[in-house]
Amino acid sequence: MKDIILPVQHSLPAGKFVLAVRLSRLFRANIHLVGLMNDSENESGDEFFLKACQLFQNSTNLEVKCMLVKGSNLARATMEYGLMIKSGLILVCNARKSMAQVVAYLLLTRPVSAVRRIPLMIVPVEQLHIE
């Protein structure tokens, strides 16, 4: 596993953050944060996303790549980005709408062989507050 993807929208659950860091160190994998960029915003427009990126970069010595992509569906953007970079894992939260969207998108729009290419790990929702 070379790459771990974390979709980031309006919160960063502590469980997802901690697990991503541990898995990244264990497998020497890069962490990719994926967020949505509204059509009206430029790449620096999403302040929360940038704070999440800074948190990873300032509190770890890991390779962290931050990618804002255009679109309205974080699940679709995450899957497409994951397939593009041939990701080894996508981490999502268990009680978030985005997780349900990822699963639905995977099951309804992709052949089973494509779904199996990127494992999906669901972690508990515990919010890590970023200010």
CSV table of C-alpha atoms in Angstrom, one decimal:
chain,number,residue,atom,x,y,z
A,1,MET,CA,0.0,0.0,0.0
A,2,LYS,CA,1.6,3.2,-1.2
A,3,ASP,CA,-1.3,5.7,-0.8
A,4,ILE,CA,-4.1,6.3,1.7
A,5,ILE,CA,-6.9,8.7,0.8
A,6,LEU,CA,-8.9,10.6,3.4
A,7,PRO,CA,-11.9,12.5,2.1
A,8,VAL,CA,-12.3,15.8,4.0
A,9,GLN,CA,-15.4,18.0,4.0
A,10,HIS,CA,-16.4,19.9,7.1
A,11,SER,CA,-14.8,17.9,9.9
A,12,LEU,CA,-11.8,15.7,10.5
A,13,PRO,CA,-12.6,12.8,12.8
A,14,ALA,CA,-9.9,12.0,15.3
A,15,GLY,CA,-10.1,8.3,14.7
A,16,LYS,CA,-9.6,8.7,11.0
A,17,PHE,CA,-6.6,11.1,11.6
A,18,VAL,CA,-4.9,8.7,14.1
A,19,LEU,CA,-5.5,5.6,12.0
A,20,ALA,CA,-4.2,7.3,8.8
A,21,VAL,CA,-1.0,8.3,10.5
A,22,ARG,CA,-0.4,4.9,12.0
A,23,LEU,CA,-1.1,3.0,8.7
A,24,SER,CA,1.1,5.5,6.8
A,25,ARG,CA,4.0,4.9,9.2
A,26,LEU,CA,3.4,1.1,9.2
A,27,PHE,CA,3.3,0.7,5.4
A,28,ARG,CA,5.4,3.8,4.5
A,29,ALA,CA,2.4,5.1,2.6
A,30,ASN,CA,1.6,8.7,1.5
A,31,ILE,CA,-1.5,10.3,2.8
A,32,HIS,CA,-3.8,12.1,0.3
A,33,LEU,CA,-6.4,14.5,1.6
A,34,VAL,CA,-9.2,15.0,-1.0
A,35,GLY,CA,-11.7,17.9,-0.7
A,36,LEU,CA,-14.2,19.6,-3.0
A,37,MET,CA,-13.6,23.0,-4.5
A,38,ASN,CA,-16.7,24.9,-5.4
A,39,ASP,CA,-16.8,26.4,-8.9
A,40,SER,CA,-16.8,29.9,-7.3
A,41,GLU,CA,-13.7,29.2,-5.2
A,42,ASN,CA,-10.1,29.0,-6.1
A,43,GLU,CA,-7.7,26.4,-4.7
A,44,SER,CA,-7.2,28.3,-1.5
A,45,GLY,CA,-10.9,28.9,-1.0
A,46,ASP,CA,-11.6,26.0,1.4
A,47,GLU,CA,-10.2,27.2,4.7
A,48,PHE,CA,-11.2,24.0,6.7
A,49,PHE,CA,-9.5,21.8,4.1
A,50,LEU,CA,-6.3,23.9,4.3
A,51,LYS,CA,-6.4,23.7,8.1
A,52,ALA,CA,-6.7,19.9,7.9
A,53,CYS,CA,-3.7,19.8,5.5
A,54,GLN,CA,-1.7,22.0,7.9
A,55,LEU,CA,-2.6,19.7,10.8
A,56,PHE,CA,-1.2,16.7,9.0
A,57,GLN,CA,1.9,18.4,7.8
A,58,ASN,CA,2.7,20.2,11.1
A,59,SER,CA,2.0,17.3,13.4
A,60,THR,CA,3.6,14.5,11.4
A,61,ASN,CA,6.7,14.0,9.4
A,62,LEU,CA,4.8,12.1,6.7
A,63,GLU,CA,4.3,12.7,3.0
A,64,VAL,CA,0.9,14.5,2.8
A,65,LYS,CA,-0.7,15.5,-0.5
A,66,CYS,CA,-3.6,17.8,-0.5
A,67,MET,CA,-6.0,17.8,-3.4
A,68,LEU,CA,-9.0,20.1,-3.9
A,69,VAL,CA,-11.0,18.9,-6.9
A,70,LYS,CA,-14.0,20.5,-8.7
A,71,GLY,CA,-17.4,18.9,-8.2
A,72,SER,CA,-20.4,18.5,-6.0
A,73,ASN,CA,-20.0,14.9,-4.8
A,74,LEU,CA,-17.1,14.1,-2.5
A,75,ALA,CA,-17.6,10.4,-2.8
A,76,ARG,CA,-17.4,10.4,-6.6
A,77,ALA,CA,-14.3,12.7,-6.5
A,78,THR,CA,-12.6,10.5,-3.9
A,79,MET,CA,-13.2,7.3,-6.0
A,80,GLU,CA,-12.1,8.9,-9.2
A,81,TYR,CA,-8.9,10.3,-7.6
A,82,GLY,CA,-8.3,6.9,-5.9
A,83,LEU,CA,-8.6,5.1,-9.2
A,84,MET,CA,-6.4,7.6,-10.9
A,85,ILE,CA,-3.5,7.3,-8.4
A,86,LYS,CA,-4.2,3.5,-7.8
A,87,SER,CA,-4.7,4.1,-4.1
A,88,GLY,CA,-4.3,1.3,-1.6
A,89,LEU,CA,-7.0,2.4,0.8
A,90,ILE,CA,-9.8,5.0,1.4
A,91,LEU,CA,-10.6,5.9,5.0
A,92,VAL,CA,-14.1,7.1,5.7
A,93,CYS,CA,-16.3,7.6,8.8
A,94,ASN,CA,-19.2,5.3,9.9
A,95,ALA,CA,-21.9,7.9,10.6
A,96,ARG,CA,-21.3,10.4,7.9
A,97,LYS,CA,-23.3,11.0,4.8
A,98,SER,CA,-20.1,11.0,2.7
A,99,MET,CA,-19.4,7.3,3.7
A,100,ALA,CA,-22.9,6.3,2.5
A,101,GLN,CA,-22.3,8.2,-0.7
A,102,VAL,CA,-18.9,6.4,-1.2
A,103,VAL,CA,-20.5,3.0,-0.7
A,104,ALA,CA,-23.5,3.8,-2.9
A,105,TYR,CA,-21.3,5.2,-5.6
A,106,LEU,CA,-19.0,2.2,-5.5
A,107,LEU,CA,-21.9,-0.3,-5.7
A,108,LEU,CA,-24.1,1.5,-8.2
A,109,THR,CA,-21.7,3.0,-10.7
A,110,ARG,CA,-18.7,0.7,-10.9
A,111,PRO,CA,-18.3,-2.9,-11.9
A,112,VAL,CA,-17.4,-5.2,-9.0
A,113,SER,CA,-13.8,-5.5,-10.2
A,114,ALA,CA,-13.3,-1.8,-10.0
A,115,VAL,CA,-14.8,-1.7,-6.5
A,116,ARG,CA,-12.4,-4.3,-5.3
A,117,ARG,CA,-9.4,-2.3,-6.5
A,118,ILE,CA,-9.5,0.1,-3.6
A,119,PRO,CA,-10.3,-1.2,-0.1
A,120,LEU,CA,-12.6,1.0,2.0
A,121,MET,CA,-12.0,1.2,5.7
A,122,ILE,CA,-14.7,2.7,7.9
A,123,VAL,CA,-13.6,4.3,11.2
A,124,PRO,CA,-15.6,5.6,14.2
A,125,VAL,CA,-16.7,9.2,14.2
A,126,GLU,CA,-14.9,11.2,16.9
A,127,GLN,CA,-14.4,14.8,16.0
A,128,LEU,CA,-11.0,16.4,16.2
A,129,HIS,CA,-11.6,20.1,16.4
A,130,ILE,CA,-9.5,22.3,14.2
A,131,GLU,CA,-9.4,26.0,14.9
